[in-house]
PDB file of C-alpha atoms in Angstrom:
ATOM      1  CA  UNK A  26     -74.298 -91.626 -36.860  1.00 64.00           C
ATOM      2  CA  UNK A  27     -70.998 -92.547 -35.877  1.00 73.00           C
ATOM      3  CA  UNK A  28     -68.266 -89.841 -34.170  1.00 75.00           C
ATOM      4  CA  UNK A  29     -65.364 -91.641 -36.670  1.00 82.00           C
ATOM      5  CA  UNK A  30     -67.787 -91.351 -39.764  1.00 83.00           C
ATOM      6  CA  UNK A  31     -68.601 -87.267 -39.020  1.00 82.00           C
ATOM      7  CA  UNK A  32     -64.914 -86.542 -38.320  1.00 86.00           C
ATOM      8  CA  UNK A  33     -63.770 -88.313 -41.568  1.00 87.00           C
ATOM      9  CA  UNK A  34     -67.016 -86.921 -43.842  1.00 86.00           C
ATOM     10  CA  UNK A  35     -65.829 -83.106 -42.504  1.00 85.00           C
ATOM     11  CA  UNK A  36     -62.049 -84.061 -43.196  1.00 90.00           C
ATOM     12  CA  UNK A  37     -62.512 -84.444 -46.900  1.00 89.00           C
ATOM     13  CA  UNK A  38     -65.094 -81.789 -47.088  1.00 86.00           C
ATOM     14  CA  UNK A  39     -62.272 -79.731 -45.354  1.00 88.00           C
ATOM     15  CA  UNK A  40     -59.502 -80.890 -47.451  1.00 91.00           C
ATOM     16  CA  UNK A  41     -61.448 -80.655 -50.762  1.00 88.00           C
ATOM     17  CA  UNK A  42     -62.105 -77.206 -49.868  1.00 86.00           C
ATOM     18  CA  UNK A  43     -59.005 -76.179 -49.299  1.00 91.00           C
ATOM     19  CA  UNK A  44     -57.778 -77.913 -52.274  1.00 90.00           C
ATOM     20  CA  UNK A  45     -60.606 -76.839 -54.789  1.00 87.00           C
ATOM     21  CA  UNK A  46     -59.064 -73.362 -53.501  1.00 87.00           C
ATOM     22  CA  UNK A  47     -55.730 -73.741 -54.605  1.00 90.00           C
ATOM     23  CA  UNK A  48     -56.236 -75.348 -57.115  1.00 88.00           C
ATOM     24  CA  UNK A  49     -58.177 -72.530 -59.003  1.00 84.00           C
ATOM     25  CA  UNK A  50     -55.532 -70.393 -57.851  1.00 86.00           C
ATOM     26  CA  UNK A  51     -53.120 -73.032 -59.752  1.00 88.00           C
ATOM     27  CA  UNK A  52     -55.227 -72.334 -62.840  1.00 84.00           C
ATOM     28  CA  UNK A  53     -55.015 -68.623 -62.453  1.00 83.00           C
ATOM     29  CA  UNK A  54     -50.870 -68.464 -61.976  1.00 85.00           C
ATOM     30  CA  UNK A  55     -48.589 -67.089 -64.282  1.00 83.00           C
ATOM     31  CA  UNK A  56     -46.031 -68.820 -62.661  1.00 86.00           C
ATOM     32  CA  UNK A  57     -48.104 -72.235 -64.358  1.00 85.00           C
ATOM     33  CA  UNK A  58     -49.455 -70.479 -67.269  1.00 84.00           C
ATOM     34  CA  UNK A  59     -47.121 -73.077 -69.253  1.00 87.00           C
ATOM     35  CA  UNK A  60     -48.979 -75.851 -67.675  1.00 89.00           C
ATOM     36  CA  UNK A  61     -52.011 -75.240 -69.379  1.00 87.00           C
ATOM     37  CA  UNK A  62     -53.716 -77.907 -71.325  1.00 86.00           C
ATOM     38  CA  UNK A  63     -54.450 -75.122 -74.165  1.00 82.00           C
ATOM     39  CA  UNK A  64     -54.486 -71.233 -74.020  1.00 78.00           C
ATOM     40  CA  UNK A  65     -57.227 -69.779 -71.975  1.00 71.00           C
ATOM     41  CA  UNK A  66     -60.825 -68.495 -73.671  1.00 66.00           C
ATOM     42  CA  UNK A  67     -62.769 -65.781 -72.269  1.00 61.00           C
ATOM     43  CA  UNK A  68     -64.702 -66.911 -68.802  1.00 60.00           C
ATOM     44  CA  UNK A  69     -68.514 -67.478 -68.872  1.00 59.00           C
ATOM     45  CA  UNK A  70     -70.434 -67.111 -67.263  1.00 60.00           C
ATOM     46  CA  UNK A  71     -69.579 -64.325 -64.917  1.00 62.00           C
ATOM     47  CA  UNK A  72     -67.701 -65.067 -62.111  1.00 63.00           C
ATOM     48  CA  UNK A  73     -70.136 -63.801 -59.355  1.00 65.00           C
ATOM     49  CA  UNK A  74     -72.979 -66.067 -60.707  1.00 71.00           C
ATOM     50  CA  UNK A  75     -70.330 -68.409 -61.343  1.00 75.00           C
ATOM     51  CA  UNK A  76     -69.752 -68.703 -57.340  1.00 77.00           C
ATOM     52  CA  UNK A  77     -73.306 -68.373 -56.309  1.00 84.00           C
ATOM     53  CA  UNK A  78     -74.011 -71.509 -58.194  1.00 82.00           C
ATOM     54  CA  UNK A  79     -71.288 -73.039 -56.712  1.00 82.00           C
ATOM     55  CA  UNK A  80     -71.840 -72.228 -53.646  1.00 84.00           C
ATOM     56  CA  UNK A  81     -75.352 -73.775 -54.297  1.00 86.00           C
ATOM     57  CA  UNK A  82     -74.574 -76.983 -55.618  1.00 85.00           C
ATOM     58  CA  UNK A  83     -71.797 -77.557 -53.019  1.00 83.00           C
ATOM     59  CA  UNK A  84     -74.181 -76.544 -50.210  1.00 86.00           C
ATOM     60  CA  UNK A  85     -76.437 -78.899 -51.444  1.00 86.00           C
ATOM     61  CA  UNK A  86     -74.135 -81.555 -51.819  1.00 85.00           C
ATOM     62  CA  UNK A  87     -73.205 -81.388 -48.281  1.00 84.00           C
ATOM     63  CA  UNK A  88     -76.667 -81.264 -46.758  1.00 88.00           C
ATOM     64  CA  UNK A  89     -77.750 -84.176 -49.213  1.00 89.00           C
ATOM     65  CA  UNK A  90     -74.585 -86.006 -47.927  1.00 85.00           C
ATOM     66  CA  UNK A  91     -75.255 -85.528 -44.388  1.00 86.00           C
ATOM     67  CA  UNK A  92     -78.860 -86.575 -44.520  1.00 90.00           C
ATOM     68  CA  UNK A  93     -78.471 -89.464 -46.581  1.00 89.00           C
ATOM     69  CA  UNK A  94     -75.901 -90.879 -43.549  1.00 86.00           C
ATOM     70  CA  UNK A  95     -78.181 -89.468 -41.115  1.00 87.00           C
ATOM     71  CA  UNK A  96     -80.507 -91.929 -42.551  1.00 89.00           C
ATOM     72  CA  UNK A  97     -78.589 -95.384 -43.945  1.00 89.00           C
ATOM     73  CA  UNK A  98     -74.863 -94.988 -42.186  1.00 87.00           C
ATOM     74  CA  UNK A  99     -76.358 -97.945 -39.617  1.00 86.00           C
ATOM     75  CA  UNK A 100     -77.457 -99.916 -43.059  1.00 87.00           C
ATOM     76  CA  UNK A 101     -74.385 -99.365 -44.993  1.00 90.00           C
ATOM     77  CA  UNK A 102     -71.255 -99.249 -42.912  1.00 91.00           C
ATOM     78  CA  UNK A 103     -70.633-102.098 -40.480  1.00 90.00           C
ATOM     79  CA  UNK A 104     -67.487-103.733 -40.078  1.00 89.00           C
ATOM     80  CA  UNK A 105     -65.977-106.354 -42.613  1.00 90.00           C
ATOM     81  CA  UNK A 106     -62.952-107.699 -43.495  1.00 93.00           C
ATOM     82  CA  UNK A 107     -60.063-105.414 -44.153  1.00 91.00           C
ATOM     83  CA  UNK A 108     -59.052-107.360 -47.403  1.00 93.00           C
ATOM     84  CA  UNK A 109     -62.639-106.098 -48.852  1.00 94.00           C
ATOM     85  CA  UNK A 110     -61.863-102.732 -48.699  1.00 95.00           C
ATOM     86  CA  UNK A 111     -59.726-102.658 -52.006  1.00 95.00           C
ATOM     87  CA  UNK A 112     -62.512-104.684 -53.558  1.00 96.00           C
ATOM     88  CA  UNK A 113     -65.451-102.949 -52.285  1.00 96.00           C
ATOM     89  CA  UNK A 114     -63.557 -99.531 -53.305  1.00 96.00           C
ATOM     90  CA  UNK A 115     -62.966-100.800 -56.911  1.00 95.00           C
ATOM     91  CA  UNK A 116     -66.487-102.338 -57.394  1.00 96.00           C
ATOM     92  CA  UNK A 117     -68.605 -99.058 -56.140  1.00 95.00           C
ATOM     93  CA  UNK A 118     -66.337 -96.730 -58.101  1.00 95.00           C
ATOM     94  CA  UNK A 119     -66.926 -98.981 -61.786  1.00 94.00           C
ATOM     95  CA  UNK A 120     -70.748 -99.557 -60.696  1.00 95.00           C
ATOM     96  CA  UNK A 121     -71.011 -95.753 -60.275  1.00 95.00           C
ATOM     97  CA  UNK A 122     -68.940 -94.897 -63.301  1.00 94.00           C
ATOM     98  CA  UNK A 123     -71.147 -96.915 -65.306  1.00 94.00           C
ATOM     99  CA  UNK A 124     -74.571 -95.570 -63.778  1.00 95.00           C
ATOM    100  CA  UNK A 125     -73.038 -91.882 -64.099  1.00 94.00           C
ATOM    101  CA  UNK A 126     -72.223 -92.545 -68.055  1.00 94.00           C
ATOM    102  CA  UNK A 127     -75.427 -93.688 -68.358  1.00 94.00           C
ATOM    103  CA  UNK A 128     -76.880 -90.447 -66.836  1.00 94.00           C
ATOM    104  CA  UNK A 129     -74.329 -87.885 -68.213  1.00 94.00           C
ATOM    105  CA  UNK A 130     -74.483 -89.257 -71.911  1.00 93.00           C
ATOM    106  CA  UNK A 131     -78.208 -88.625 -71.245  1.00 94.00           C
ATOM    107  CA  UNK A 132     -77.933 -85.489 -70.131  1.00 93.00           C
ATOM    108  CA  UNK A 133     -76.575 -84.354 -73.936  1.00 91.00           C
ATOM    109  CA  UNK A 134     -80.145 -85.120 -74.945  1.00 90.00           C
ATOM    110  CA  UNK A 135     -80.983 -81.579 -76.568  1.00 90.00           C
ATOM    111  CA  UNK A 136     -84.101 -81.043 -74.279  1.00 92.00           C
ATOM    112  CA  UNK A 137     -81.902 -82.309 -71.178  1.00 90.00           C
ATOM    113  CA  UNK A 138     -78.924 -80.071 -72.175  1.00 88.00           C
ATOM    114  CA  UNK A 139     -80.965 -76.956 -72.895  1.00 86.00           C
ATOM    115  CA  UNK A 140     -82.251 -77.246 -69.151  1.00 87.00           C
ATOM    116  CA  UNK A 141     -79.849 -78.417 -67.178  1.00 90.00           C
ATOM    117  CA  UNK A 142     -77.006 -79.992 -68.517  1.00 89.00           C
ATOM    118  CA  UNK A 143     -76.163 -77.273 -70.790  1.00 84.00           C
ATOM    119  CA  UNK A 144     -75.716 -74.773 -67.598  1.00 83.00           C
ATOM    120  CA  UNK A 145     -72.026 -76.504 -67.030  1.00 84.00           C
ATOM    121  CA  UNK A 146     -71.249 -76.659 -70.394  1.00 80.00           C
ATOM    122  CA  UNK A 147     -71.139 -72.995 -70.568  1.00 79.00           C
ATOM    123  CA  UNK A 148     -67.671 -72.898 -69.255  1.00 77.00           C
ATOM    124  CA  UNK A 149     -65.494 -73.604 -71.717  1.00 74.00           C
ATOM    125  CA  UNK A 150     -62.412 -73.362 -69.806  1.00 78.00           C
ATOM    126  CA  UNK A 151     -62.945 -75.317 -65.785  1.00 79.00           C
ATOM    127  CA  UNK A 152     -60.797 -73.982 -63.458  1.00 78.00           C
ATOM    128  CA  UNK A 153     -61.016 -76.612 -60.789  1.00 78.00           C
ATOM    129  CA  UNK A 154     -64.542 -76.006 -58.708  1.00 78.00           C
ATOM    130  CA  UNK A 155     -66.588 -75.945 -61.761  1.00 79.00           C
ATOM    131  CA  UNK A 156     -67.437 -79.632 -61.212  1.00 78.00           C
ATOM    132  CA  UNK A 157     -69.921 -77.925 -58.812  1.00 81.00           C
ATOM    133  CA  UNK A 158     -71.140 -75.230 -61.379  1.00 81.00           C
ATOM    134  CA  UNK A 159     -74.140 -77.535 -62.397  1.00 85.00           C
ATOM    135  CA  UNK A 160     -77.863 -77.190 -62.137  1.00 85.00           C
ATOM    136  CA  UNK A 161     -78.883 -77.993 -58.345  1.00 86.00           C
ATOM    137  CA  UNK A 162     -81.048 -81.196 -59.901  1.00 89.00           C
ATOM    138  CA  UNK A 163     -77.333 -82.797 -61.466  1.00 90.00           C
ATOM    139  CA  UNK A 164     -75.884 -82.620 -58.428  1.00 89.00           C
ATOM    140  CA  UNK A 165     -78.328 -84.403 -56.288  1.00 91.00           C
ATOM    141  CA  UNK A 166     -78.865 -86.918 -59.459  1.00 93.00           C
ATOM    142  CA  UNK A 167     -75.044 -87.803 -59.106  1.00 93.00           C
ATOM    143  CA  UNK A 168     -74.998 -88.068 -55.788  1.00 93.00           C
ATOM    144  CA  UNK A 169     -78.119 -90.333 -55.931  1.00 94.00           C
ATOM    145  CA  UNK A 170     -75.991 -92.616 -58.218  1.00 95.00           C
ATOM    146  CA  UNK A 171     -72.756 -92.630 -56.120  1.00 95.00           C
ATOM    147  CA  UNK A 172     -75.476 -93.246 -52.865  1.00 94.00           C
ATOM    148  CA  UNK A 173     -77.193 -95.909 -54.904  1.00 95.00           C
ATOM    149  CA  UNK A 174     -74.064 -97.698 -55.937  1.00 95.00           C
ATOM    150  CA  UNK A 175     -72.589 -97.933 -52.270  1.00 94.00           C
ATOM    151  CA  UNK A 176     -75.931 -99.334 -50.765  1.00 92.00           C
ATOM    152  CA  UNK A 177     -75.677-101.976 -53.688  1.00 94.00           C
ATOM    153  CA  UNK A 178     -72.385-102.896 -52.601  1.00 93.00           C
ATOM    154  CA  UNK A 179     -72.960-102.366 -48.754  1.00 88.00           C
ATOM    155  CA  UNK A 180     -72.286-103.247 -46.229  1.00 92.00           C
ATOM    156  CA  UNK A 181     -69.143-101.157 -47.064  1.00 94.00           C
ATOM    157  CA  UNK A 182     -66.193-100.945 -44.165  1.00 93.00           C
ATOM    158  CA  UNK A 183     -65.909 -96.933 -42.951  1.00 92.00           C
ATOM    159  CA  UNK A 184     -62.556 -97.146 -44.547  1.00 94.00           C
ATOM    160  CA  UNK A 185     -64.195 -97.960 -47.933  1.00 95.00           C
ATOM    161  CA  UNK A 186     -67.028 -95.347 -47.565  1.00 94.00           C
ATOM    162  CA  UNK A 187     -64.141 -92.686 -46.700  1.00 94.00           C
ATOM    163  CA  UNK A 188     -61.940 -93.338 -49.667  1.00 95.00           C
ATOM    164  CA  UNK A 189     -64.884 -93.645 -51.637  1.00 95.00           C
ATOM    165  CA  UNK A 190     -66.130 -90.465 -51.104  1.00 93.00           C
ATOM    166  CA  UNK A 191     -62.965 -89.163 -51.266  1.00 94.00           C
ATOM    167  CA  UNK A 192     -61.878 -90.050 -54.315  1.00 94.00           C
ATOM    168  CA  UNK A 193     -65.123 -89.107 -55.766  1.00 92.00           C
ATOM    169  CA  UNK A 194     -64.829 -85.425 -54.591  1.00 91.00           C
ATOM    170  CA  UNK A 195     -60.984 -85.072 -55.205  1.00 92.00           C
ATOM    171  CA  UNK A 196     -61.215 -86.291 -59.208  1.00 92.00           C
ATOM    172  CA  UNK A 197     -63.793 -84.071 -59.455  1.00 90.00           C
ATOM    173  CA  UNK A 198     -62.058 -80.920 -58.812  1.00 90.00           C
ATOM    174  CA  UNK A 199     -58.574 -82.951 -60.913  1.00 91.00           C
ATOM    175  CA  UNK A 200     -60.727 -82.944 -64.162  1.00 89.00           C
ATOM    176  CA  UNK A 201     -61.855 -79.378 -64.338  1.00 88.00           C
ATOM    177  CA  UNK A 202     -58.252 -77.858 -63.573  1.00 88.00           C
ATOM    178  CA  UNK A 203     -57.032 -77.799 -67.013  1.00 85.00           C
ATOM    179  CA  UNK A 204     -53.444 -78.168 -65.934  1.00 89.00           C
ATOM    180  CA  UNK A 205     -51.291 -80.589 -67.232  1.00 92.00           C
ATOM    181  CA  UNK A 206     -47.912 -82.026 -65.610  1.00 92.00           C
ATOM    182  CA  UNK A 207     -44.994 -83.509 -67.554  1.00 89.00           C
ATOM    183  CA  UNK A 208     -43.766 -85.627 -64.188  1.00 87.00           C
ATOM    184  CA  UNK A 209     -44.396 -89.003 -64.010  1.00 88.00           C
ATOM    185  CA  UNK A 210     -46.205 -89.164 -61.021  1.00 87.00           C
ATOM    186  CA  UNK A 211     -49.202 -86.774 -62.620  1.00 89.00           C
ATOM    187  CA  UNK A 212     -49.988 -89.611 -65.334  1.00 90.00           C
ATOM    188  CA  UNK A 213     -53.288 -90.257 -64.607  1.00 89.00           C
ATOM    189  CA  UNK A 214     -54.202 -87.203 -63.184  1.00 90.00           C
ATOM    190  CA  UNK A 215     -53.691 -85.792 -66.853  1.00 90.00           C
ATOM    191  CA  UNK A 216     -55.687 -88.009 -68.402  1.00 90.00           C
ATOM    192  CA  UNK A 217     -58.463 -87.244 -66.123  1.00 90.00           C
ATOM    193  CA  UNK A 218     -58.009 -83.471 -67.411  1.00 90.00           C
ATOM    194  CA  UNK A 219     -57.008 -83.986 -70.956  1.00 89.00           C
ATOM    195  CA  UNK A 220     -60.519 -86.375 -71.481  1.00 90.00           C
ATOM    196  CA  UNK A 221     -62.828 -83.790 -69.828  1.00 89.00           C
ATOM    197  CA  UNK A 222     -61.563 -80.975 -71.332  1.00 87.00           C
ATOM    198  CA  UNK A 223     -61.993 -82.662 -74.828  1.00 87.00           C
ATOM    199  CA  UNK A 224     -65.064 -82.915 -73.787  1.00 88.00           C
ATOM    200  CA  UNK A 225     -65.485 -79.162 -72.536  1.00 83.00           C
ATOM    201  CA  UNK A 226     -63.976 -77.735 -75.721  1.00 81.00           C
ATOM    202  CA  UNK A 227     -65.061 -79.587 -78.604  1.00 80.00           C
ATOM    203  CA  UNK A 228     -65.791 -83.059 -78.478  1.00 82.00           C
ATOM    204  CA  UNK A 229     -68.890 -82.982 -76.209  1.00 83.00           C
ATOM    205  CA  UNK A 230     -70.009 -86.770 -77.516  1.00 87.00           C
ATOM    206  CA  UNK A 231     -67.080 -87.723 -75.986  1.00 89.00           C
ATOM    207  CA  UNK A 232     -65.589 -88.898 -72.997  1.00 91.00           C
ATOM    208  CA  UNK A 233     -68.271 -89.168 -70.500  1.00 91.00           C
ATOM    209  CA  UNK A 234     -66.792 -91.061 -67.627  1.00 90.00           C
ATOM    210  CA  UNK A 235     -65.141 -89.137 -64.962  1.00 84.00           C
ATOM    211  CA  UNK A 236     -62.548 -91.316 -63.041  1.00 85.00           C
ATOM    212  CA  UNK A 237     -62.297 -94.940 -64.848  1.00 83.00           C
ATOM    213  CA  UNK A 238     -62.711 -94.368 -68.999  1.00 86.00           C
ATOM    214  CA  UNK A 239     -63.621 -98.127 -68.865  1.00 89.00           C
ATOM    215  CA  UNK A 240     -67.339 -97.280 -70.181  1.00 92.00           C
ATOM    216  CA  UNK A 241     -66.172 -94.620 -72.786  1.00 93.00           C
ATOM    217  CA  UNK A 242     -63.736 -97.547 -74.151  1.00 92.00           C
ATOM    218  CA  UNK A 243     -66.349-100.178 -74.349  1.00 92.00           C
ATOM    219  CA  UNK A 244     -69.370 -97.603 -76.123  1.00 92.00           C
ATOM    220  CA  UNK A 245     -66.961 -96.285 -78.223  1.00 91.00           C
ATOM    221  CA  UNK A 246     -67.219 -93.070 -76.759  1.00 92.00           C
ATOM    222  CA  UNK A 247     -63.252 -92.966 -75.590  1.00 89.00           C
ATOM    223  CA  UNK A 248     -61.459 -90.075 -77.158  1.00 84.00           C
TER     224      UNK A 248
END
């Protein structure tokens, strides 16, 4: 595996760390109590189990990530053109967008929900890292998607593979904040948060997509 590609891979596991960190102590200020998207409910599940699970799921993650470049990084990042990286960014984030609808609209199958997917719909109200409280077998089924979707598209330039992966972790921890800004500059960011936590609170057939609501607006699943 390459020395750039570990350095970069524990730079945004480093970064989304430390910004999954403050960003549940974001959620948790008074000081930005009038930033929230809606007043807060009651947490649940507890917050020790809540971090074990985290802890879990993020753990695995990492050692899922690790191996899988341990195993393809020769396959799937060589270098190509720089103009490509734009493109090849764009095209694995809509493939995996529409191969993670797919999966999380699935999910909301009663039998599905009951035994796994219903574990991160028990919080009600994310604060930030609860992208990561999810039954063990949803994380390493996403993951398998966003893997899938870059070896479809490969050979990917490092650059690519780095904001991809980026970008993937970072809106994951955006969405389950459940903080809204009135700047400019946090337009899309709130959308990210106002969609999921629609679909959090009370319109769980809705809004499946994480990052591009593309799929939502063409199933008619948008809200």
């Amino acid at each position: 595996m390459d020395y750039t590609l570990i350095v970069g891979i524990s730079a945004i596991f480093v970064f989304i760390s430390i910004f999954g960190t403050a960003a549940i102590l974001a959620v948790r200020s008074d000081r930005l109590g009038r930033y929230h998207i809606r007043p807060r409910t009651i947490r649940y599940p507890p917050l020790k189990r809540q971090y074990l699970l985290i802890g879990l799921s993020g753990s695995v993650s990492l050692g899922y990530y690790l191996t899988f470049l341990w195993i393809f990084s020769d396959q799937l990042i060589q270098p190509v053109a720089a103009w490509l990286i734009p493109i090849q960014i764009a095209a694995c984030l809509l493939l995996f967008e529409l191969l993670y609808y797919v999966m999380h609209r699935s999910l909301h199958h009663p039998t599905l929900m009951r035994w796994i997917h219903g574990i991160h719909h028990r919080v009600r109200y994310p604060e930030a890292l609860d992208g990561l409280y999810i039954n063990p077998i949803e994380s390493l089924a996403a993951l398998t998607l966003l893997f899938a979707s870059m070896y479809l598209i490969a050979p990917l330039h490092i650059v690519s593979f780095l904001a991809i992966a980026f970008i993937h972790s970072w809106v994951n921890i955006v969405v389950h904040t459940s903080l809204v800004f009135p700047h400019p500059l946090f337009r899309i960011m709130n959308s990210w948060v106002i969609r999921h936590d629609r679909h959090h609170w009370n319109d769980m057939d809705k809004n499946y997509s994480s990052i591009v609501p593309v799929w939502d607006w063409l199933f008619g699943t948008y809200k």
